[in-house]
CSV table of C-alpha atoms and ligand atoms in Angstrom, one decimal:
chain,number,residue,atom,x,y,z
A,1239,MET,CA,-60.0,116.0,-160.5
A,1240,LEU,CA,-63.0,118.0,-159.1
A,1241,PHE,CA,-66.2,116.6,-157.7
A,1242,SER,CA,-69.4,118.4,-157.3
A,1243,GLY,CA,-72.2,117.4,-155.1
A,1244,HIS,CA,-74.6,116.2,-157.8
A,1245,ASN,CA,-72.1,113.2,-159.6
A,1246,LEU,CA,-70.4,112.0,-156.3
A,1247,PRO,CA,-71.3,108.6,-155.6
A,1248,GLN,CA,-73.7,108.0,-152.6
A,1249,TRP,CA,-71.1,106.9,-149.8
A,1250,MET,CA,-69.1,110.0,-150.3
A,1251,LEU,CA,-72.4,112.5,-149.7
A,1252,GLN,CA,-72.5,110.5,-146.5
A,1253,MET,CA,-69.0,111.6,-145.2
A,1254,LYS,CA,-68.6,114.0,-142.2
A,1255,PRO,CA,-65.6,116.0,-141.7
A,1256,CYS,CA,-62.5,114.5,-139.8
A,1257,ARG,CA,-62.3,115.8,-136.5
A,1258,ARG,CA,-58.9,113.7,-136.2
A,1259,CYS,CA,-56.9,115.5,-138.6
A,1260,ARG,CA,-59.4,118.5,-139.8
A,1261,ARG,CA,-59.2,117.0,-143.4
A,1262,GLY,CA,-62.6,116.2,-144.7
A,1263,GLN,CA,-63.2,112.2,-144.7
A,1264,ILE,CA,-63.9,112.7,-148.3
A,1265,PHE,CA,-60.5,113.5,-149.1
A,1266,HIS,CA,-59.3,110.4,-147.3
A,1267,ARG,CA,-61.7,108.5,-148.9
A,1268,ILE,CA,-61.1,109.8,-152.0
A,1269,THR,CA,-57.5,109.9,-152.3
A,1270,ALA,CA,-57.0,106.4,-150.6
A,1271,ALA,CA,-60.0,104.8,-153.0
A,1272,MET,CA,-59.0,106.8,-156.0
A,1273,SER,CA,-55.1,106.1,-155.6
A,1274,ASP,CA,-55.6,102.3,-155.5
A,1275,PRO,CA,-57.3,100.5,-158.7
A,1276,ARG,CA,-58.0,97.5,-156.5
A,1277,LEU,CA,-60.3,99.0,-154.3
A,1278,GLU,CA,-62.2,101.0,-157.1
A,1279,SER,CA,-62.4,97.3,-159.0
A,1280,LEU,CA,-63.6,96.2,-155.6
A,1281,ARG,CA,-66.2,99.0,-155.1
A,1282,ALA,CA,-67.4,98.5,-158.8
A,1283,LEU,CA,-68.0,95.0,-158.1
A,1284,LEU,CA,-69.8,95.1,-154.8
A,1285,PRO,CA,-71.5,99.2,-155.1
A,1286,GLU,CA,-73.2,98.3,-151.4
A,1287,LEU,CA,-70.0,97.0,-149.3
A,1288,ARG,CA,-69.3,99.0,-146.8
A,1289,LEU,CA,-65.3,99.7,-147.3
A,1290,LEU,CA,-63.3,101.7,-144.5
A,1291,VAL,CA,-60.0,103.5,-145.7
A,1292,GLU,CA,-60.2,106.3,-143.1
A,1293,PRO,CA,-56.8,106.3,-140.8
A,1294,ALA,CA,-58.1,105.5,-137.7
A,1295,ASP,CA,-60.3,102.7,-139.3
A,1296,LEU,CA,-57.2,101.0,-140.8
A,1297,GLU,CA,-55.8,101.5,-137.2
A,1298,HIS,CA,-58.6,99.9,-135.2
A,1299,TYR,CA,-59.2,97.0,-137.4
A,1300,GLY,CA,-55.7,96.4,-138.2
A,1301,ARG,CA,-54.8,95.0,-134.9
A,1302,ASP,CA,-55.7,92.6,-132.1
A,1303,TRP,CA,-54.5,93.1,-128.7
A,1304,THR,CA,-50.9,92.7,-129.4
A,1305,ARG,CA,-49.1,95.8,-129.8
A,1306,ARG,CA,-45.9,94.7,-131.6
A,1307,TRP,CA,-47.0,95.6,-135.3
A,1308,THR,CA,-47.9,98.7,-137.0
A,1309,PRO,CA,-51.3,98.4,-138.4
A,1310,ALA,CA,-51.2,99.1,-142.2
A,1311,PRO,CA,-54.1,97.0,-144.1
A,1312,LEU,CA,-55.4,98.5,-147.3
A,1313,ALA,CA,-59.0,99.0,-146.6
A,1314,VAL,CA,-61.3,97.5,-144.3
A,1315,ALA,CA,-64.5,95.5,-145.7
A,1316,LEU,CA,-67.6,95.2,-143.4
A,1317,PRO,CA,-69.9,92.3,-145.7
A,1318,ALA,CA,-73.2,91.6,-144.3
A,1319,SER,CA,-73.7,88.3,-146.4
A,1320,VAL,CA,-71.9,85.1,-146.8
A,1321,GLY,CA,-72.7,86.2,-150.8
A,1322,GLU,CA,-70.7,89.2,-150.0
A,1323,VAL,CA,-67.6,87.3,-148.2
A,1324,GLN,CA,-67.8,84.9,-151.3
A,1325,ALA,CA,-67.6,87.8,-153.7
A,1326,ILE,CA,-64.8,89.4,-151.7
A,1327,VAL,CA,-62.9,86.4,-151.4
A,1328,ARG,CA,-62.9,85.8,-154.8
A,1329,TRP,CA,-61.6,89.5,-155.7
A,1330,ALA,CA,-59.0,89.1,-153.3
A,1331,ASN,CA,-57.6,86.0,-155.6
A,1332,ALA,CA,-58.3,88.0,-158.5
A,1333,GLN,CA,-56.1,91.1,-157.4
A,1334,GLY,CA,-53.5,89.3,-155.3
A,1335,VAL,CA,-54.8,90.7,-152.0
A,1336,GLY,CA,-54.2,88.8,-148.6
A,1337,ILE,CA,-57.4,88.8,-146.4
A,1338,VAL,CA,-57.3,88.8,-142.7
A,1339,PRO,CA,-60.3,87.4,-141.1
A,1340,SER,CA,-61.2,89.9,-138.3
A,1341,GLY,CA,-63.8,89.1,-135.6
A,1342,GLY,CA,-63.6,91.0,-132.2
A,1343,ARG,CA,-59.5,91.2,-132.3
A,1344,THR,CA,-59.1,90.2,-128.9
A,1345,GLY,CA,-56.7,87.7,-129.7
A,1346,LEU,CA,-53.2,87.5,-127.9
A,1347,SER,CA,-50.8,85.9,-130.8
A,1348,GLY,CA,-51.1,88.7,-133.6
A,1349,GLY,CA,-53.6,86.3,-135.6
A,1350,ALA,CA,-56.1,89.3,-136.9
A,1351,VAL,CA,-52.9,92.0,-137.6
A,1352,ALA,CA,-52.7,93.2,-140.9
A,1353,ALA,CA,-49.5,94.9,-141.0
A,1354,ASN,CA,-49.0,94.1,-144.8
A,1355,GLY,CA,-51.4,95.8,-147.0
A,1356,GLU,CA,-53.9,93.2,-146.9
A,1357,LEU,CA,-58.1,93.7,-147.0
A,1358,VAL,CA,-59.2,93.2,-143.3
A,1359,LEU,CA,-62.4,91.4,-143.5
A,1360,SER,CA,-64.4,92.1,-140.4
A,1361,LEU,CA,-67.3,89.9,-139.8
A,1362,GLU,CA,-68.7,92.6,-137.3
A,1363,ARG,CA,-71.9,93.1,-139.0
A,1364,MET,CA,-72.9,89.6,-139.4
A,1365,HIS,CA,-73.7,88.9,-135.8
A,1366,LYS,CA,-77.3,87.5,-135.8
A,1367,VAL,CA,-79.0,84.5,-134.3
A,1368,LEU,CA,-80.1,82.4,-136.8
A,1369,ALA,CA,-81.8,79.5,-135.7
A,1370,PHE,CA,-82.2,77.4,-132.2
A,1371,ASP,CA,-83.1,73.6,-132.5
A,1372,ALA,CA,-84.7,72.7,-129.0
A,1373,VAL,CA,-84.3,69.0,-130.4
A,1374,ASP,CA,-80.9,69.3,-131.4
A,1375,ARG,CA,-80.2,71.7,-128.9
A,1376,THR,CA,-78.0,73.5,-131.0
A,1377,LEU,CA,-77.7,77.3,-131.8
A,1378,THR,CA,-76.6,78.4,-135.3
A,1379,VAL,CA,-75.5,81.7,-135.2
A,1380,GLN,CA,-73.4,84.2,-137.8
A,1381,ALA,CA,-69.4,84.3,-137.0
A,1382,GLY,CA,-69.3,87.7,-135.9
A,1383,ILE,CA,-71.7,87.3,-133.2
A,1384,PRO,CA,-69.7,87.9,-129.4
A,1385,LEU,CA,-69.6,84.9,-127.1
A,1386,GLN,CA,-71.7,86.7,-124.4
A,1387,LYS,CA,-74.7,86.8,-126.7
A,1388,VAL,CA,-74.1,83.2,-127.5
A,1389,GLN,CA,-74.2,82.4,-124.0
A,1390,GLU,CA,-77.4,84.8,-123.2
A,1391,THR,CA,-79.1,83.2,-126.1
A,1392,ALA,CA,-78.6,79.9,-125.1
A,1393,ARG,CA,-79.6,80.8,-121.3
A,1394,GLU,CA,-83.2,82.7,-122.7
A,1395,HIS,CA,-83.6,78.4,-124.5
A,1396,GLY,CA,-82.9,77.2,-120.6
A,1397,LEU,CA,-79.6,75.5,-122.2
A,1398,GLN,CA,-76.2,76.6,-121.7
A,1399,TYR,CA,-73.0,77.4,-124.1
A,1400,PRO,CA,-70.3,76.4,-121.7
A,1401,VAL,CA,-67.0,78.1,-123.4
A,1402,ASP,CA,-66.4,81.2,-121.1
A,1403,PHE,CA,-63.6,83.5,-120.9
A,1404,ALA,CA,-62.7,87.0,-119.6
A,1405,SER,CA,-63.1,89.0,-123.1
A,1406,ARG,CA,-66.7,87.2,-123.5
A,1407,GLY,CA,-68.6,90.5,-124.3
A,1408,SER,CA,-66.0,91.4,-127.3
A,1409,CYS,CA,-64.7,88.7,-128.7
A,1410,SER,CA,-66.4,86.9,-131.4
A,1411,ILE,CA,-67.7,83.1,-132.2
A,1412,GLY,CA,-66.1,83.0,-135.4
A,1413,GLY,CA,-62.6,84.0,-133.6
A,1414,ASN,CA,-63.0,81.5,-131.0
A,1415,ILE,CA,-63.6,78.9,-133.1
A,1416,ALA,CA,-60.8,79.8,-135.3
A,1417,THR,CA,-58.5,79.8,-132.4
A,1418,ASN,CA,-60.0,76.9,-130.6
A,1419,ALA,CA,-60.4,79.1,-127.8
A,1420,GLY,CA,-60.4,77.5,-124.4
A,1421,GLY,CA,-60.7,79.8,-120.9
A,1422,ILE,CA,-62.1,78.9,-117.7
A,1423,ARG,CA,-64.6,75.9,-118.2
A,1424,VAL,CA,-62.0,73.8,-119.8
A,1425,VAL,CA,-61.9,71.7,-116.9
A,1426,ARG,CA,-65.3,70.6,-116.7
A,1427,TYR,CA,-66.2,71.2,-120.3
A,1428,GLY,CA,-63.3,70.9,-123.2
A,1429,ASN,CA,-62.4,73.5,-125.5
A,1430,THR,CA,-64.1,75.2,-128.4
A,1431,ARG,CA,-64.0,72.4,-130.7
A,1432,GLU,CA,-66.1,70.1,-128.2
A,1433,TRP,CA,-69.0,72.4,-129.1
A,1434,VAL,CA,-68.8,73.2,-132.9
A,1435,ALA,CA,-71.6,70.7,-134.5
A,1436,GLY,CA,-71.0,72.6,-137.7
A,1437,VAL,CA,-69.1,75.6,-139.6
A,1438,ARG,CA,-69.9,77.0,-143.0
A,1439,LEU,CA,-66.4,77.9,-144.1
A,1440,VAL,CA,-66.4,80.1,-147.1
A,1441,THR,CA,-62.7,78.7,-148.4
A,1442,GLY,CA,-59.6,80.6,-150.0
A,1443,SER,CA,-60.9,79.8,-153.4
A,1444,GLY,CA,-64.6,81.4,-152.4
A,1445,GLU,CA,-66.4,77.9,-152.2
A,1446,LEU,CA,-68.9,77.6,-149.1
A,1447,MET,CA,-68.4,74.7,-147.8
A,1448,GLU,CA,-70.9,73.2,-144.9
A,1449,LEU,CA,-68.7,71.3,-142.5
A,1450,GLY,CA,-70.2,68.7,-139.9
A,1451,ARG,CA,-73.8,69.9,-140.9
A,1452,GLY,CA,-74.8,69.6,-136.9
A,1453,LEU,CA,-75.0,65.9,-137.5
A,1454,VAL,CA,-74.1,64.0,-134.3
A,1455,LYS,CA,-72.6,60.7,-135.9
A,1456,ASP,CA,-70.6,61.2,-139.3
A,1457,SER,CA,-67.9,58.3,-140.2
A,1458,SER,CA,-68.1,59.7,-144.0
A,1459,GLY,CA,-64.4,60.5,-144.5
A,1460,TYR,CA,-62.2,63.2,-143.1
A,1461,ASP,CA,-64.4,65.9,-140.7
A,1462,LEU,CA,-63.4,68.9,-142.4
A,1463,ARG,CA,-65.1,70.7,-139.9
A,1464,HIS,CA,-62.0,70.2,-137.3
A,1465,LEU,CA,-59.6,71.5,-140.0
A,1466,ALA,CA,-61.4,75.1,-139.9
A,1467,ILE,CA,-61.4,74.9,-136.2
A,1468,ALA,CA,-58.0,76.7,-135.1
A,1469,SER,CA,-57.1,77.1,-138.3
A,1470,GLU,CA,-56.6,80.9,-137.4
A,1471,GLY,CA,-58.4,82.0,-140.6
A,1472,THR,CA,-55.3,80.7,-143.0
A,1473,LEU,CA,-57.7,77.9,-144.7
A,1474,GLY,CA,-60.7,80.2,-145.5
A,1475,ILE,CA,-63.7,82.9,-143.3
A,1476,ILE,CA,-66.0,81.0,-140.9
A,1477,VAL,CA,-69.1,82.7,-141.7
A,1478,GLU,CA,-71.4,80.7,-139.4
A,1479,ALA,CA,-71.5,78.0,-136.8
A,1480,THR,CA,-73.7,75.8,-135.3
A,1481,LEU,CA,-73.0,75.5,-131.4
A,1482,LYS,CA,-74.4,72.5,-129.1
A,1483,LEU,CA,-75.8,73.5,-125.8
A,1484,THR,CA,-76.1,71.8,-122.9
A,1485,ASP,CA,-78.0,71.7,-119.7
A,1486,PRO,CA,-77.6,74.6,-117.5
A,1487,PRO,CA,-74.6,74.2,-114.9
A,1488,PRO,CA,-75.9,74.0,-111.3
A,1489,PRO,CA,-75.6,77.1,-108.8
A,1490,GLY,CA,-71.9,77.2,-108.5
A,1491,ASN,CA,-69.8,77.8,-105.2
A,1492,VAL,CA,-66.5,79.9,-105.9
A,1493,MET,CA,-63.6,79.4,-103.5
A,1494,LEU,CA,-60.3,81.0,-103.1
A,1495,LEU,CA,-57.8,79.0,-101.6
A,1496,ALA,CA,-54.2,80.5,-100.7
A,1497,LEU,CA,-51.1,78.2,-101.2
A,1498,PRO,CA,-47.6,78.5,-99.2
A,1499,SER,CA,-46.0,76.9,-102.6
A,1500,PHE,CA,-45.8,75.9,-106.0
A,1501,GLU,CA,-45.1,72.2,-105.6
A,1502,ALA,CA,-48.6,72.4,-103.9
A,1503,LEU,CA,-50.6,73.1,-106.3
A,1504,MET,CA,-50.9,70.0,-108.3
A,1505,GLN,CA,-51.8,68.2,-105.2
A,1506,VAL,CA,-54.5,70.3,-104.3
A,1507,PHE,CA,-55.8,69.8,-107.5
A,1508,ALA,CA,-55.7,66.0,-107.3
A,1509,ALA,CA,-57.2,66.7,-103.7
A,1510,PHE,CA,-60.3,68.6,-105.1
A,1511,ARG,CA,-60.6,66.4,-108.0
A,1512,ALA,CA,-60.9,63.4,-106.6
A,1513,ARG,CA,-63.8,64.5,-104.2
A,1514,LEU,CA,-66.0,67.4,-106.7
A,1515,GLN,CA,-66.9,67.5,-110.0
A,1516,LEU,CA,-64.8,71.2,-110.8
A,1517,GLN,CA,-66.3,73.5,-113.3
A,1518,ALA,CA,-63.0,75.5,-112.9
A,1519,PHE,CA,-59.7,75.4,-111.4
A,1520,GLU,CA,-57.4,78.3,-111.9
A,1521,PHE,CA,-54.5,79.6,-110.6
A,1522,LEU,CA,-52.3,82.7,-109.6
A,1523,THR,CA,-49.4,84.1,-107.6
A,1524,ASP,CA,-49.3,86.8,-105.5
A,1525,VAL,CA,-47.5,88.9,-107.8
A,1526,ALA,CA,-50.6,89.1,-110.2
A,1527,LEU,CA,-52.7,89.3,-107.6
A,1528,ARG,CA,-50.8,92.6,-106.5
A,1529,HIS,CA,-51.6,93.8,-110.3
A,1530,VAL,CA,-55.0,93.2,-109.6
A,1531,LEU,CA,-55.5,94.6,-106.4
A,1532,ALA,CA,-53.6,97.5,-107.6
A,1533,HIS,CA,-56.2,98.0,-110.6
A,1534,GLY,CA,-59.2,98.6,-107.9
A,1535,GLU,CA,-60.2,95.0,-106.6
A,1536,PRO,CA,-60.6,94.8,-103.0
A,1537,PRO,CA,-57.8,92.3,-101.2
A,1538,PRO,CA,-59.2,88.7,-100.5
A,1539,PHE,CA,-57.0,88.1,-97.3
A,1540,GLU,CA,-55.9,90.0,-94.6
A,1541,HIS,CA,-52.2,88.6,-95.3
A,1542,ALA,CA,-50.6,88.0,-98.9
A,1543,HIS,CA,-49.8,84.4,-99.9
A,1544,PRO,CA,-47.4,83.0,-102.5
A,1545,TYR,CA,-49.9,81.4,-104.6
A,1546,TYR,CA,-53.8,81.3,-105.0
A,1547,VAL,CA,-56.4,79.0,-106.4
A,1548,VAL,CA,-59.7,80.1,-107.7
A,1549,THR,CA,-61.9,77.1,-107.9
A,1550,GLU,CA,-65.8,76.7,-108.4
A,1551,PHE,CA,-68.1,73.6,-108.1
A,1552,ALA,CA,-71.9,72.9,-107.3
A,1553,SER,CA,-73.5,74.9,-104.2
A,1554,ASP,CA,-75.5,71.9,-103.2
A,1555,GLU,CA,-74.9,70.8,-99.6
A,1556,ALA,CA,-73.0,67.3,-100.3
A,1557,SER,CA,-70.5,69.5,-102.9
A,1558,GLU,CA,-70.4,71.8,-100.1
A,1559,ALA,CA,-69.3,69.2,-97.7
A,1560,GLU,CA,-67.0,67.7,-100.0
A,1561,ALA,CA,-65.4,71.2,-100.8
A,1562,LEU,CA,-64.6,71.7,-97.1
A,1563,ALA,CA,-63.4,68.1,-96.6
A,1564,ALA,CA,-61.2,68.7,-99.2
A,1565,PHE,CA,-60.1,71.9,-97.9
A,1566,GLU,CA,-59.3,70.5,-94.3
A,1567,GLN,CA,-57.1,67.6,-95.7
A,1568,CYS,CA,-54.9,70.1,-97.5
A,1569,LEU,CA,-54.9,72.3,-94.5
A,1570,GLU,CA,-53.7,69.2,-92.4
A,1571,GLN,CA,-51.0,68.4,-95.3
A,1572,GLY,CA,-50.1,72.3,-95.4
A,1573,LEU,CA,-51.1,72.4,-99.2
A,1574,VAL,CA,-53.0,75.6,-98.3
A,1575,SER,CA,-53.0,78.2,-95.7
A,1576,ASP,CA,-56.3,79.9,-95.9
A,1577,GLY,CA,-59.4,79.9,-97.7
A,1578,VAL,CA,-62.4,81.8,-98.9
A,1579,ILE,CA,-65.8,80.3,-99.9
A,1580,SER,CA,-68.6,82.7,-101.7
A,1581,ALA,CA,-71.7,83.5,-99.8
A,1582,SER,CA,-73.4,85.3,-102.4
A,1583,ASP,CA,-73.6,85.5,-106.1
A,1584,ALA,CA,-72.0,88.7,-105.8
A,1585,GLN,CA,-69.2,87.2,-103.9
A,1586,ALA,CA,-68.6,84.7,-106.2
A,1587,ALA,CA,-68.1,87.2,-109.2
A,1588,GLN,CA,-65.7,89.3,-107.0
A,1589,LEU,CA,-63.7,86.3,-106.5
A,1590,TRP,CA,-64.1,85.4,-110.2
A,1591,ARG,CA,-62.7,89.0,-111.0
A,1592,LEU,CA,-59.4,88.1,-108.7
A,1593,ARG,CA,-58.6,86.0,-111.6
A,1594,GLU,CA,-60.3,87.1,-114.9
A,1595,ALA,CA,-59.0,91.1,-114.4
A,1596,ILE,CA,-55.2,89.7,-114.5
A,1597,THR,CA,-54.7,90.6,-118.3
A,1598,GLU,CA,-56.5,93.7,-118.1
A,1599,SER,CA,-54.4,95.1,-115.1
A,1600,LEU,CA,-51.0,94.0,-116.9
A,1601,ALA,CA,-51.9,95.5,-120.3
A,1602,ARG,CA,-50.0,98.9,-119.9
A,1603,TYR,CA,-47.0,96.9,-119.3
A,1604,LEU,CA,-47.0,95.1,-122.7
A,1605,PRO,CA,-46.5,92.0,-121.8
A,1606,TYR,CA,-44.5,89.5,-123.5
A,1607,LYS,CA,-47.0,86.3,-123.2
A,1608,ASN,CA,-46.3,82.8,-123.4
A,1609,ASP,CA,-49.5,80.0,-123.4
A,1610,VAL,CA,-48.0,76.9,-123.2
A,1611,SER,CA,-49.4,73.3,-122.1
A,1612,VAL,CA,-48.3,70.0,-120.8
A,1613,ARG,CA,-50.5,67.1,-120.3
A,1614,ILE,CA,-51.6,67.6,-116.5
A,1615,SER,CA,-49.6,64.4,-115.6
A,1616,ALA,CA,-46.6,66.0,-116.8
A,1617,MET,CA,-47.1,69.6,-115.1
A,1618,PRO,CA,-45.5,68.8,-111.7
A,1619,ALA,CA,-42.2,68.3,-113.4
A,1620,PHE,CA,-42.6,70.9,-116.2
A,1621,LEU,CA,-43.6,73.7,-113.4
A,1622,ALA,CA,-40.4,73.2,-111.7
A,1623,GLU,CA,-38.1,73.0,-114.6
A,1624,THR,CA,-39.9,76.2,-115.6
A,1625,GLN,CA,-39.8,78.0,-112.2
A,1626,ALA,CA,-36.1,77.3,-112.4
A,1627,LEU,CA,-35.3,78.2,-116.0
A,1628,LEU,CA,-37.4,81.5,-115.8
A,1629,GLY,CA,-35.9,82.5,-112.5
A,1630,ARG,CA,-32.1,82.1,-114.0
A,1631,GLU,CA,-33.6,84.0,-117.4
A,1632,TYR,CA,-35.2,86.7,-116.4
A,1633,PRO,CA,-33.5,88.0,-113.2
A,1634,GLN,CA,-34.0,91.8,-114.5
A,1635,PHE,CA,-38.2,91.1,-115.6
A,1636,GLU,CA,-41.4,91.0,-113.6
A,1637,VAL,CA,-42.6,87.2,-114.1
A,1638,VAL,CA,-46.4,87.0,-113.8
A,1639,TRP,CA,-47.5,83.3,-113.7
A,1640,PHE,CA,-51.7,82.2,-113.8
A,1641,GLY,CA,-53.4,80.0,-116.0
A,1642,HIS,CA,-55.5,76.9,-116.4
A,1643,ILE,CA,-53.6,74.8,-114.3
A,1644,GLY,CA,-56.6,72.1,-114.3
A,1645,ASP,CA,-56.2,72.0,-118.0
A,1646,GLY,CA,-52.1,71.9,-118.0
A,1647,ASN,CA,-52.2,75.4,-119.2
A,1648,LEU,CA,-49.9,78.3,-117.7
A,1649,HIS,CA,-49.7,82.1,-118.7
A,1650,ILE,CA,-46.5,83.4,-118.3
A,1651,ASN,CA,-46.5,87.0,-118.9
A,1652,ILE,CA,-43.1,88.8,-118.8
A,1653,LEU,CA,-43.7,92.6,-118.2
A,1654,LYS,CA,-41.6,95.2,-120.0
A,1655,PRO,CA,-39.7,98.0,-117.7
A,1656,GLU,CA,-41.0,101.1,-119.0
A,1657,ALA,CA,-37.6,102.2,-119.8
A,1658,MET,CA,-36.8,99.3,-122.0
A,1659,ALA,CA,-37.4,99.7,-125.7
A,1660,GLN,CA,-39.8,97.1,-126.9
A,1661,ASP,CA,-37.3,95.7,-129.5
A,1662,ALA,CA,-34.5,94.9,-127.2
A,1663,PHE,CA,-37.3,93.4,-124.7
A,1664,VAL,CA,-39.2,91.3,-127.3
A,1665,ALA,CA,-35.9,90.1,-128.5
A,1666,ASP,CA,-34.5,88.6,-124.6
A,1667,CYS,CA,-38.1,87.2,-124.0
A,1668,GLU,CA,-37.5,85.3,-127.8
A,1669,ARG,CA,-34.4,83.9,-126.5
A,1670,VAL,CA,-35.9,82.5,-123.7
A,1671,THR,CA,-39.1,81.4,-125.5
A,1672,LYS,CA,-36.6,79.2,-127.5
A,1673,LEU,CA,-35.5,77.6,-124.5
A,1674,LEU,CA,-39.1,77.5,-122.8
A,1675,ALA,CA,-40.0,75.4,-126.3
A,1676,GLN,CA,-37.2,73.4,-126.0
A,1677,SER,CA,-38.6,72.1,-122.7
A,1678,LEU,CA,-42.1,71.6,-123.9
A,1679,GLN,CA,-40.8,69.7,-126.5
A,1680,ALA,CA,-38.9,67.3,-124.0
A,1681,HIS,CA,-42.6,67.2,-122.2
A,1682,GLY,CA,-44.5,66.8,-125.1
A,1683,GLY,CA,-46.6,70.0,-124.8
A,1684,SER,CA,-47.5,73.0,-127.1
A,1685,ILE,CA,-46.2,76.3,-127.4
A,1686,SER,CA,-49.8,77.7,-127.9
A,1687,ALA,CA,-52.7,76.2,-125.6
A,1688,GLU,CA,-55.1,78.3,-126.5
A,1689,HIS,CA,-54.2,81.8,-127.9
A,1690,GLY,CA,-53.2,80.4,-131.1
A,1691,ILE,CA,-49.7,80.7,-133.0
A,1692,GLY,CA,-50.7,83.9,-135.5
A,1693,LEU,CA,-47.4,85.9,-135.9
A,1694,VAL,CA,-46.0,86.0,-131.9
A,1695,LYS,CA,-45.5,82.1,-132.1
A,1696,LYS,CA,-45.0,81.5,-135.7
A,1697,PRO,CA,-40.5,80.7,-135.0
A,1698,TYR,CA,-41.7,78.3,-132.5
A,1699,LEU,CA,-44.6,76.3,-134.1
A,1700,ALA,CA,-41.8,73.6,-135.3
A,1701,CYS,CA,-40.6,73.2,-131.9
A,1702,THR,CA,-43.7,71.1,-130.7
A,1703,ARG,CA,-45.0,69.9,-134.2
A,1704,SER,CA,-43.2,67.4,-136.2
A,1705,ALA,CA,-42.4,68.5,-139.5
A,1706,ALA,CA,-44.2,65.9,-141.1
A,1707,GLU,CA,-47.2,67.4,-139.2
A,1708,ILE,CA,-46.1,70.9,-140.8
A,1709,ALA,CA,-46.2,70.0,-144.3
A,1710,ALA,CA,-49.2,68.3,-143.5
A,1711,MET,CA,-50.6,71.7,-143.1
A,1712,ARG,CA,-48.9,73.3,-146.0
A,1713,GLY,CA,-50.7,70.7,-148.5
A,1714,ILE,CA,-54.2,71.4,-146.8
A,1715,LYS,CA,-53.7,75.0,-147.4
A,1716,ALA,CA,-53.0,74.4,-150.7
A,1717,VAL,CA,-56.2,72.8,-151.5
A,1718,LEU,CA,-58.5,74.9,-149.5
A,1719,ASP,CA,-56.6,78.4,-150.3
A,1720,PRO,CA,-54.5,77.9,-153.4
A,1721,ASN,CA,-53.0,81.2,-153.9
A,1722,GLY,CA,-52.4,81.9,-150.3
A,1723,ILE,CA,-54.4,84.9,-149.6
A,1724,MET,CA,-56.0,83.7,-146.7
A,1725,ASN,CA,-54.0,85.5,-143.6
A,1726,PRO,CA,-50.8,85.5,-145.0
A,1727,GLY,CA,-47.8,84.7,-143.0
A,1728,LYS,CA,-49.7,83.6,-140.1
A,1729,LEU,CA,-49.4,80.0,-138.6
A,1730,PHE,CA,-46.7,79.5,-141.1
A,1731,ASP,CA,-45.0,80.7,-144.0
A,1732,ARG,CA,-46.2,79.0,-147.1
B,1975,2HG,C1,-56.4,84.3,-119.7
B,1975,2HG,O1,-56.4,83.0,-119.2
B,1975,2HG,C2,-56.4,84.6,-121.0
B,1975,2HG,O2,-57.3,85.1,-118.9
B,1975,2HG,C3,-55.2,85.7,-121.1
B,1975,2HG,O3,-56.2,83.6,-121.5
B,1975,2HG,C4,-53.8,85.2,-120.5
B,1975,2HG,O4,-53.3,87.2,-120.7
B,1975,2HG,C5,-52.8,86.3,-120.9
B,1975,2HG,O5,-52.2,85.8,-120.9
B,1976,ZN,ZN1,-56.5,81.7,-120.4
């Protein structure tokens, strides 16, 4: 079929030549779009919809921060309104096409991977602040808004949205809600779940549901809002959210502590928590710090120490005195061996970088990640057991420990040796994850603390959630997504 300029649709006329492969983008679009009648029907249904089928776009939008699956989506849709999202979902039901909802794609569990001809539905163009309510102290936003923009907007109104983590600039609020994201302030403020007053969800059948509606009190039956939170896009697409805001935090002081032993960790936590309202309590090992320093951060101490804690608390005189007293007490008991305290905001930010840059500094080793949790009281026994397990099972790999120890949440990154094939590496790590999952089961923990289940943790879901719970999840999915088009294959198989 030959096209001449005057009868080309508008979207084709806007194409530029593709620099990557030197064929025209028009060619890519025409071949892909014309060869798939499903996309043609979507185009006919929503002529204004932005739809991408260029290989570079499919690759970019078809993956998250995991690098295990080869992206292979059918196309990428970038709707600009709730109405468009609903129409896409109805089209997907009619065509039997799976939908992978897509936010900032900073996830670490493969929840936003599209490797099987799904349509990626990116919320990227739906990134507006819709309303601020000073009386309710809420902010209503579209789901594609980055976390950082939410935090900044709250600050502009003299308030705070307290959920925070390193990917704040790239992740989106929709993704945060869909994974019940945690981060570095959970010890003080709780997870994302605590801060969602309402959610507008386009269900798997295209219905728009208003869940929660910003009400402080509502005892009229099931709270479906909480089903949307941590649903990982398997029940529908979060298109808007009403977020709770709170008083701004007090100006903070950051302290970095050096610890001689792993066993000291929870005792130091107890000593500090007894005296202070902690804003954060994070830990990292020397191995983690070495990677961060190799990545360009300045060393905090003259000598290396086996373990470190980054903690934050109010910078008023009383809190500072309590922090120093806690430090002295731990020093006397041999639980800490050194410490520094920030003297300025710049220094505080620099100390935080030592913790926050870990993921980035490890990315080139394609790490296998465990993100596990137990109750805080179970932490000492679980830590000892896990340390023995990993020491025994991974003599050949470098293992990097860090995490939100004040929440009972450990991150374990196993680094792939350069010469080792990815498949063999993952297979070995999966063998050990089964053992870790057994230990989590014994300690009443969770195989995913804050990253979600996605594809990465799916084989272990049944280790820490009961058969009855998973059956109930399947039943809920069948009601809200009867044709199973929402994020197929993630969390569990239908
Ligand atoms: C963090 O706490 C993130 O920094 C990422 O949850 C953890 O990279 C990881 O394993
Ligand atoms: Zn984390």
